[in-house]
Amino acid sequence: MKRSLSLLLMGILIIGAVMISGCTDNNAGETDTEVTGADELTAAVGTHGGEPAAGFNPITGWGYNHEPLIQSTLFKKDSNADLINDLATGYTVSEDGLVWTVKIRDNVKFHDGVPLTAKDVAFTFNTAAGAAGDVDLSMLEKATAINEDTVEFKLNDNQATFIHKLSVIGIVPEHAYSEAYGQNPIGSGPYEFVQWDKGQQVILKANPDYYGQQPYFKKLTIVYMEADTAFAAAKSGQIDLAEIPSSYVDQKVKGMKVVSLDSVDARGISFPMQPNTGKKTKDGYVIGNNVTSDVAIRKALNIGIDRQALIDGALNGQGQEEFTGVDKAPWGNKEAIFKDGDLDEAKKILKDAGWVDTDGDGIVEKDGQKAEFTVLYTPSAQERQALAVSVSEEAKKIGINIKPEGASWDKIDTLAHSTPVVFGYGSLDPTDMYLKYYSKSYNPGSYNNIIMYNNSVVDQYLRKAITSTDQNIANENWQLAAWDGETGFSPKGDATWLWMATINYVYIVDEDIDMGTPKIQPHGADIFGNILEWKRM
């Protein structure tokens, strides 16, 4: 086992000093790590959902897009992103797509020994739908337990993508659920909750009655600390695994290896599509932007920006080019991808649309309006800040002035209808794309279609895609929504966003840990998504 966790927590300030003095020097001497036990794992992985403010409660968002560890889900996705059974043993869907019937295992118990039944499944989904949490369940009318091992879901909209909802919500026990559930959660997953020291760590232990494969690591401690501090703790030999900034990818630590995981987690800049006509949201927030509402601005940026240059600089090479936000997904449209970094073409697009530099300051203008706007990012996300700054530098080459500005999410909420924002999205559920571009999904209280995009042709493709039970037909229509040869939400069409890159998630890991075949990482990462494959060699 690593040095005691209490020593780890007591030594954070000392570790911080070590980090400041040494971790930024690529030529610094190697540091020995200390491993004495095999079946305990200590990890500092803020990406795995971070420390949940409301506790480890799937109803309020814990486990969405990542393995909940404590709870079980009806379905899971394997390392190839294919759907597989977990609690569920199978399902059927009515011809009209409005009734889903799911059979569940009959040999599952919660950590307190009480059997898990269909009533708990129905309770979980009905409660989650009423809570309006991170998972969109607006299509769910009601879940009902038909018998002990069968649950029926009635929908108000025949969304075939409902299957994905069944793989992201952990099942909670009706008999032990309360407002305080997240502080002391009970589930049926591979790990049992032991204790939570808020602001410091959560400790889990292996569930001896787990119905699936027993985890190799019998104790799992997740420590909450900033990435820089986590890296220093790893160098000091006090943790087994740490998420690190991409800028540290070339660091060498004796006894540890760097693991860089591919993801579908895209970074993009939203473009408010409406001009500023004085309209405001119901909360009084300004709607519209007179620069980004011009398609020429949006297209010029999309074709003029060199995405690989952004990746090499802002992401230290840890990422891949992204053009539509879903390039890597089965529903991504390869026909929507193009050659970027074409400054001449970008300048021509602007000039043809009447954007010309008349005063010689290097920034084009049109009808007295300068081609300039602010791009907001959250300062805590280093890669978003770096991308915003790099895009600003690239944009100046074509005569557009982008002003990067860090802001809290509370402030961004007040400005996102009128100001471009660096967002992160990445899911193996195409519903996210539907919510982003379908005109009727706009919700001023959320980020759904925050740009207020409205294209009737795209709407038709999106509706056909989300309601199709034939995956091939669904994927074809998702792709057409991006670009059908004449229109679409992609840069070849309406250029609704400036998608830049999918990021890699980078970790430093004890070299004796075998991580199996990691899953492709979603937004926020799912480092423990295949934890049952992990072991020490």
XYZ file of C-alpha atoms in Angstrom:
537
model
C 0.000 0.000 0.000
C 1.101 3.596 -0.457
C 2.127 5.745 2.476
C -0.800 6.345 4.796
C -3.595 8.537 3.498
C -3.477 10.644 6.649
C 0.137 11.444 5.844
C -0.966 12.331 2.313
C -3.593 14.766 3.496
C -1.370 16.305 6.163
C 1.369 16.765 3.628
C -0.557 18.564 0.894
C 1.021 21.921 1.726
C 4.478 20.383 1.692
C 3.666 18.631 -1.562
C 2.564 21.952 -3.019
C 5.975 23.393 -2.222
C 7.638 20.443 -3.937
C 5.417 21.014 -6.958
C 6.314 24.686 -7.171
C 10.041 24.042 -6.900
C 10.359 21.055 -9.175
C 7.450 19.777 -11.226
C 7.772 22.294 -14.029
C 11.321 21.291 -14.851
C 11.321 18.615 -17.540
C 14.959 17.858 -16.738
C 14.411 17.391 -13.023
C 15.711 14.191 -11.495
C 13.480 11.142 -11.385
C 11.563 10.418 -8.196
C 11.118 6.972 -6.702
C 7.611 5.800 -5.855
C 6.736 3.462 -3.012
C 4.472 0.453 -3.398
C 4.116 -2.140 -0.631
C 0.610 -3.547 -1.088
C -1.329 -4.847 -4.044
C -5.038 -4.621 -3.365
C -5.450 -0.952 -2.412
C -5.575 1.935 -4.835
C -5.300 5.658 -4.114
C -6.170 8.008 -6.950
C -6.457 11.752 -7.466
C -8.776 12.017 -10.458
C -10.825 15.187 -10.496
C -12.099 14.263 -13.938
C -14.165 11.374 -12.581
C -16.956 13.760 -11.753
C -14.852 15.599 -9.191
C -16.131 15.857 -5.644
C -19.942 15.883 -5.969
C -21.421 18.834 -4.114
C -24.659 16.942 -3.463
C -22.918 13.700 -2.583
C -22.856 10.361 -4.354
C -26.443 10.453 -5.527
C -27.318 9.434 -9.108
C -30.556 11.427 -8.848
C -28.553 14.653 -8.610
C -25.954 13.704 -11.205
C -23.413 11.351 -9.631
C -22.315 8.768 -12.176
C -23.686 10.514 -15.242
C -21.263 9.762 -18.091
C -19.005 7.792 -15.759
C -19.009 4.599 -13.709
C -20.862 5.340 -10.441
C -18.910 2.605 -8.608
C -21.374 2.487 -5.698
C -24.538 1.971 -7.731
C -25.414 -0.313 -10.638
C -26.987 0.778 -13.913
C -29.403 -1.171 -16.100
C -26.943 -1.195 -18.981
C -23.289 -0.310 -19.470
C -21.050 0.395 -22.430
C -17.991 -1.714 -23.061
C -14.581 -0.543 -24.242
C -15.922 -0.404 -27.808
C -18.844 1.792 -26.664
C -21.291 -1.040 -27.389
C -24.266 -1.434 -25.062
C -24.135 -4.448 -22.726
C -26.362 -5.712 -19.920
C -25.666 -4.838 -16.301
C -28.714 -5.082 -14.032
C -30.858 -5.635 -17.111
C -31.103 -9.000 -18.839
C -32.953 -7.674 -21.872
C -35.604 -5.250 -23.112
C -38.393 -4.804 -25.653
C -39.941 -1.725 -27.241
C -43.535 -1.312 -28.443
C -44.179 -0.650 -32.135
C -44.993 2.992 -31.476
C -41.772 3.415 -29.469
C -43.622 4.722 -26.417
C -43.421 1.704 -24.097
C -40.131 0.126 -23.055
C -40.133 -3.066 -20.983
C -36.919 -4.059 -19.200
C -36.230 -7.338 -17.400
C -33.712 -7.234 -14.548
C -31.585 -9.750 -12.655
C -33.197 -11.558 -9.755
C -30.002 -12.171 -7.759
C -28.991 -8.642 -6.815
C -28.844 -7.187 -3.320
C -28.115 -3.694 -2.107
C -25.114 -3.253 0.159
C -27.413 -3.471 3.203
C -28.623 -6.939 2.125
C -32.054 -5.893 0.853
C -32.915 -7.347 -2.579
C -33.005 -4.934 -5.523
C -36.284 -5.194 -7.442
C -38.118 -3.499 -10.291
C -39.737 -1.199 -7.726
C -36.334 0.335 -6.978
C -35.703 0.852 -10.696
C -39.059 2.560 -11.193
C -38.550 4.671 -8.074
C -35.107 5.785 -9.261
C -36.252 6.927 -12.681
C -39.440 8.608 -11.490
C -37.488 10.472 -8.832
C -34.770 11.457 -11.295
C -37.352 12.723 -13.794
C -38.966 14.848 -11.097
C -35.625 16.216 -9.958
C -34.746 17.530 -13.456
C -31.072 16.756 -12.892
C -28.167 16.341 -15.296
C -29.865 13.588 -17.314
C -32.632 14.781 -19.627
C -35.686 12.640 -18.796
C -38.279 15.004 -20.217
C -39.464 12.199 -22.510
C -40.289 9.892 -19.561
C -43.952 9.931 -18.539
C -43.765 7.231 -15.876
C -41.859 4.124 -14.823
C -43.844 1.257 -13.291
C -42.818 -2.046 -11.699
C -44.900 -4.750 -13.402
C -43.536 -7.437 -11.078
C -40.379 -8.094 -9.076
C -38.117 -8.317 -12.128
C -39.899 -6.277 -14.816
C -40.128 -2.508 -15.156
C -42.132 -0.620 -17.759
C -41.199 2.846 -18.994
C -43.913 4.905 -20.682
C -42.655 7.788 -22.811
C -44.399 10.917 -24.056
C -42.089 11.122 -27.077
C -40.858 8.085 -28.994
C -37.167 8.836 -28.641
C -35.197 5.744 -29.563
C -32.177 7.200 -27.775
C -33.980 6.537 -24.476
C -31.859 3.397 -24.250
C -28.868 5.584 -23.431
C -30.659 7.005 -20.367
C -30.816 3.470 -18.999
C -27.026 3.249 -18.979
C -26.199 6.427 -17.044
C -28.457 6.482 -13.976
C -27.420 4.352 -11.005
C -30.240 2.570 -9.196
C -30.963 3.710 -5.642
C -32.920 1.796 -2.951
C -36.424 3.106 -2.364
C -36.357 1.896 1.243
C -33.172 3.816 2.089
C -33.544 6.956 0.021
C -33.839 10.431 1.535
C -32.483 13.922 1.021
C -29.366 12.805 2.896
C -28.798 9.768 0.660
C -25.806 11.296 -1.111
C -23.926 11.625 2.177
C -24.162 7.910 2.986
C -25.162 6.123 -0.229
C -26.254 2.507 -0.541
C -26.109 0.807 -3.907
C -25.544 -2.555 -5.547
C -22.360 -1.715 -7.448
C -18.872 -3.223 -7.211
C -17.862 -0.872 -4.381
C -19.465 -0.011 -1.060
C -19.315 3.424 0.492
C -17.140 3.623 3.625
C -16.628 7.298 4.431
C -16.478 10.757 2.906
C -14.181 13.407 4.311
C -15.530 16.423 2.476
C -12.924 18.421 0.626
C -10.399 15.626 1.056
C -11.351 12.101 0.047
C -13.925 9.343 -0.310
C -13.114 5.764 0.683
C -14.785 2.747 -0.908
C -14.380 -0.987 -0.340
C -15.102 -3.921 -2.620
C -18.620 -5.337 -2.400
C -18.194 -9.058 -1.524
C -21.739 -9.821 -2.735
C -21.387 -8.095 -6.091
C -23.158 -10.091 -8.812
C -20.454 -9.363 -11.374
C -16.699 -9.849 -11.505
C -15.025 -9.042 -8.208
C -12.696 -6.025 -8.398
C -9.008 -6.707 -7.841
C -8.608 -3.591 -5.708
C -10.378 -4.197 -2.397
C -10.045 -0.611 -1.223
C -10.361 2.446 -3.441
C -9.552 5.901 -2.115
C -10.295 8.902 -4.298
C -8.459 12.012 -3.115
C -9.720 15.453 -4.114
C -6.935 17.844 -5.053
C -5.950 20.123 -7.898
C -4.114 18.543 -10.831
C -0.799 20.270 -10.085
C -0.867 19.111 -6.472
C -1.899 15.626 -7.516
C 1.110 15.401 -9.812
C 3.392 16.448 -6.982
C 1.787 13.827 -4.729
C 2.442 11.183 -7.364
C 6.081 12.290 -7.622
C 6.323 12.004 -3.851
C 5.146 8.398 -3.990
C 1.904 8.949 -2.113
C -0.712 8.066 -4.707
C -0.989 5.413 -7.404
C -2.686 7.448 -10.076
C -3.141 11.139 -10.787
C -4.777 13.152 -13.508
C -2.220 15.645 -14.813
C -2.292 18.681 -17.114
C -1.276 18.015 -20.708
C 1.705 20.317 -20.158
C 3.212 17.626 -17.899
C 2.989 14.816 -20.438
C 6.762 14.749 -20.970
C 7.594 14.583 -17.266
C 9.543 11.535 -16.101
C 8.875 9.922 -12.727
C 10.698 6.709 -11.897
C 8.323 3.815 -11.360
C 5.411 5.578 -13.057
C 4.071 5.791 -16.601
C 2.077 8.418 -18.444
C -1.214 7.236 -19.916
C -2.968 9.460 -22.463
C -6.541 8.403 -23.205
C -8.433 9.348 -26.341
C -11.842 10.943 -25.859
C -14.967 12.190 -27.580
C -14.831 15.236 -25.309
C -14.838 18.160 -27.721
C -14.009 21.782 -27.033
C -15.938 24.336 -29.044
C -16.952 27.983 -29.039
C -20.672 28.703 -29.190
C -21.848 31.373 -31.613
C -25.031 33.280 -30.658
C -27.053 33.095 -33.875
C -29.430 35.999 -33.304
C -28.512 39.681 -33.777
C -28.809 41.936 -30.753
C -32.167 43.644 -31.190
C -32.667 44.497 -27.549
C -34.477 41.278 -26.660
C -33.813 39.684 -23.285
C -34.517 36.347 -21.653
C -37.155 36.035 -18.948
C -34.339 36.575 -16.447
C -33.321 39.830 -18.122
C -30.222 38.555 -19.903
C -29.327 40.073 -23.290
C -29.982 37.919 -26.357
C -27.943 38.148 -29.554
C -24.599 39.251 -30.927
C -24.266 41.506 -33.996
C -20.950 39.961 -35.016
C -21.416 36.229 -34.539
C -24.916 36.388 -36.020
C -23.253 36.973 -39.406
C -22.560 33.605 -41.031
C -19.503 35.057 -42.822
C -17.792 35.641 -39.466
C -18.566 32.105 -38.359
C -17.455 30.493 -41.608
C -14.271 32.573 -41.830
C -13.214 31.531 -38.342
C -13.992 27.870 -38.992
C -11.939 27.717 -42.186
C -9.202 30.138 -41.134
C -8.306 28.634 -37.756
C -5.545 26.019 -37.834
C -6.863 23.368 -35.435
C -3.651 21.351 -35.376
C -1.746 24.473 -34.345
C -4.180 24.895 -31.452
C -3.632 21.288 -30.396
C 0.155 21.506 -30.643
C 0.240 24.724 -28.647
C -2.693 24.986 -26.256
C -3.022 21.237 -25.649
C 0.650 20.275 -25.910
C -0.271 17.792 -28.630
C -2.812 15.980 -26.446
C -5.870 16.030 -28.653
C -7.277 15.567 -32.143
C -8.856 17.969 -34.613
C -12.611 18.391 -34.316
C -14.967 19.961 -36.865
C -18.549 19.065 -35.910
C -18.390 18.136 -32.220
C -19.177 14.493 -33.026
C -16.549 13.570 -35.620
C -15.577 10.341 -33.832
C -19.098 9.114 -33.137
C -20.895 6.624 -35.415
C -23.252 9.485 -36.257
C -20.429 11.840 -37.234
C -20.449 12.991 -40.871
C -17.058 12.713 -42.566
C -18.406 14.787 -45.468
C -18.626 17.755 -43.097
C -14.868 17.738 -42.449
C -12.671 20.058 -44.500
C -9.162 21.486 -44.785
C -8.754 24.326 -42.300
C -6.051 26.926 -41.766
C -6.880 28.545 -45.121
C -6.274 32.227 -44.367
C -6.816 33.396 -47.933
C -10.217 31.741 -48.185
C -11.217 33.096 -44.773
C -10.295 36.630 -45.791
C -12.198 36.230 -49.058
C -15.334 35.102 -47.209
C -15.164 38.195 -45.023
C -14.487 40.564 -47.912
C -17.294 39.138 -50.051
C -19.674 39.682 -47.137
C -18.642 43.326 -46.749
C -16.205 42.974 -43.842
C -13.273 45.269 -44.727
C -10.549 46.980 -42.717
C -11.174 50.642 -43.578
C -9.124 52.286 -40.833
C -5.959 50.198 -41.105
C -6.016 48.794 -37.562
C -5.978 45.200 -38.764
C -9.576 44.502 -37.726
C -12.291 44.345 -40.372
C -15.605 46.138 -39.941
C -18.983 46.276 -41.630
C -21.556 49.061 -41.431
C -19.609 50.619 -38.579
C -19.469 47.358 -36.607
C -15.998 46.061 -35.720
C -15.446 42.328 -36.120
C -14.694 41.797 -32.452
C -16.281 39.984 -29.546
C -15.473 38.422 -26.181
C -15.026 34.685 -25.651
C -15.701 33.461 -22.128
C -14.030 30.501 -20.448
C -13.827 29.108 -16.918
C -10.367 29.843 -15.467
C -10.324 26.513 -13.609
C -10.220 24.689 -16.947
C -6.653 25.300 -18.112
C -7.192 23.863 -21.585
C -10.186 26.143 -22.226
C -8.206 29.207 -21.295
C -5.293 28.097 -23.481
C -7.602 27.417 -26.431
C -9.340 30.786 -26.057
C -6.006 32.604 -26.098
C -4.733 30.583 -29.068
C -7.933 31.149 -31.064
C -7.599 34.861 -30.382
C -4.120 34.846 -31.867
C -5.266 32.861 -34.911
C -8.310 35.099 -35.478
C -6.195 38.243 -35.707
C -4.576 36.783 -38.846
C -7.879 37.173 -40.690
C -8.872 40.498 -39.130
C -11.140 39.375 -36.279
C -10.470 40.530 -32.730
C -11.432 37.947 -30.103
C -11.039 38.981 -26.470
C -10.607 36.000 -24.100
C -12.104 36.524 -20.655
C -12.250 34.207 -17.672
C -15.550 34.068 -15.798
C -17.405 31.948 -13.271
C -20.280 29.778 -14.449
C -22.649 32.071 -12.565
C -21.485 34.981 -14.707
C -21.432 32.889 -17.888
C -25.079 32.006 -17.249
C -25.966 35.692 -17.545
C -23.975 36.232 -20.754
C -24.166 33.002 -22.764
C -27.128 34.159 -24.887
C -25.084 37.054 -26.236
C -21.437 36.077 -25.778
C -19.491 33.122 -27.224
C -18.334 30.596 -24.621
C -15.732 27.827 -24.679
C -17.812 24.757 -23.844
C -16.948 21.097 -23.477
C -19.246 18.375 -24.786
C -18.695 14.708 -25.372
C -21.167 11.874 -25.090
C -21.894 8.503 -26.615
C -25.557 9.485 -26.576
C -26.647 11.404 -29.716
C -29.410 13.051 -27.679
C -26.832 15.660 -26.731
C -26.598 16.672 -30.392
C -30.380 16.849 -30.596
C -30.553 19.147 -27.567
C -27.818 21.330 -28.999
C -29.371 21.988 -32.418
C -33.087 21.149 -32.396
C -34.919 24.484 -32.417
C -37.594 23.459 -29.917
C -35.035 22.197 -27.406
C -34.059 25.780 -26.544
C -34.457 26.326 -22.835
C -33.374 29.652 -21.300
C -32.792 27.851 -18.005
C -30.220 25.456 -19.465
C -27.547 25.287 -22.155
C -29.837 23.394 -24.541
C -29.579 25.153 -27.924
C -28.032 28.126 -26.130
C -27.232 29.693 -29.519
C -30.966 29.713 -30.434
C -30.371 27.872 -33.707
C -33.391 27.380 -35.952
C -33.167 25.498 -39.243
C -36.326 23.640 -40.269
C -34.424 21.218 -42.532
C -32.042 20.312 -39.731
C -35.006 19.928 -37.379
C -36.540 17.345 -39.714
C -33.344 15.296 -39.822
C -32.956 15.450 -36.037
C -36.524 14.313 -35.391
C -36.213 11.424 -37.833
C -32.905 10.411 -36.247
C -34.042 10.477 -32.633
C -37.267 8.562 -33.312
C -35.804 5.875 -35.569
C -35.403 2.383 -34.103
C -33.184 1.430 -37.045
C -29.692 2.518 -36.038
C -28.523 2.837 -39.633
C -31.406 5.162 -40.517
C -30.837 7.107 -37.304
C -27.118 7.581 -37.986
C -27.801 8.614 -41.582
C -30.126 11.384 -40.407
C -27.808 12.532 -37.640
C -25.170 12.899 -40.348
C -27.493 14.758 -42.696
C -28.312 17.208 -39.920
C -24.649 18.198 -39.950
C -24.414 18.501 -43.727
C -26.694 17.261 -46.510
C -24.819 18.927 -49.348
C -26.757 22.179 -49.060
C -27.348 22.934 -45.396
C -26.630 21.708 -41.879
C -25.269 22.817 -38.537
C -21.638 22.089 -39.475
C -19.141 24.677 -40.794
C -20.051 23.729 -44.358
C -23.600 24.813 -43.605
C -24.602 27.338 -40.948
C -21.287 27.145 -39.029
C -23.115 27.238 -35.707
C -20.064 26.566 -33.535
C -16.292 26.711 -33.817
C -15.371 23.172 -32.820
C -11.631 22.971 -32.250
C -10.438 19.687 -30.758
C -11.230 16.619 -28.734
C -8.946 16.510 -25.737
C -6.915 13.614 -24.376
C -7.161 12.801 -20.684
C -3.673 12.394 -19.290
C -2.704 10.434 -16.172
C 0.460 9.417 -14.391
C 0.104 5.849 -13.129
C 2.195 3.334 -11.206
C 3.933 1.287 -13.857
C 2.823 -1.977 -12.209
C -0.877 -1.213 -12.685
C -2.548 -2.922 -15.626
C -5.526 -0.774 -16.661
C -6.924 -3.292 -19.136
C -8.612 -1.751 -22.175
C -9.808 1.722 -21.168
C -13.031 3.016 -22.638
C -12.986 5.978 -24.974
C -13.456 8.860 -22.589
C -16.628 10.994 -22.530
C -16.947 14.576 -21.292
C -15.524 14.667 -17.770
C -13.741 11.321 -18.334
C -14.570 7.843 -17.080
C -11.213 6.639 -15.830
C -12.842 3.933 -13.663
C -15.154 2.803 -16.457
C -13.331 -0.525 -16.704
C -12.124 -0.725 -13.084
C -13.044 -4.426 -12.949
C -10.242 -5.093 -15.460
C -7.598 -3.348 -13.357
C -4.922 -5.214 -11.414
C -1.314 -5.018 -10.328
C 1.145 -6.941 -12.431
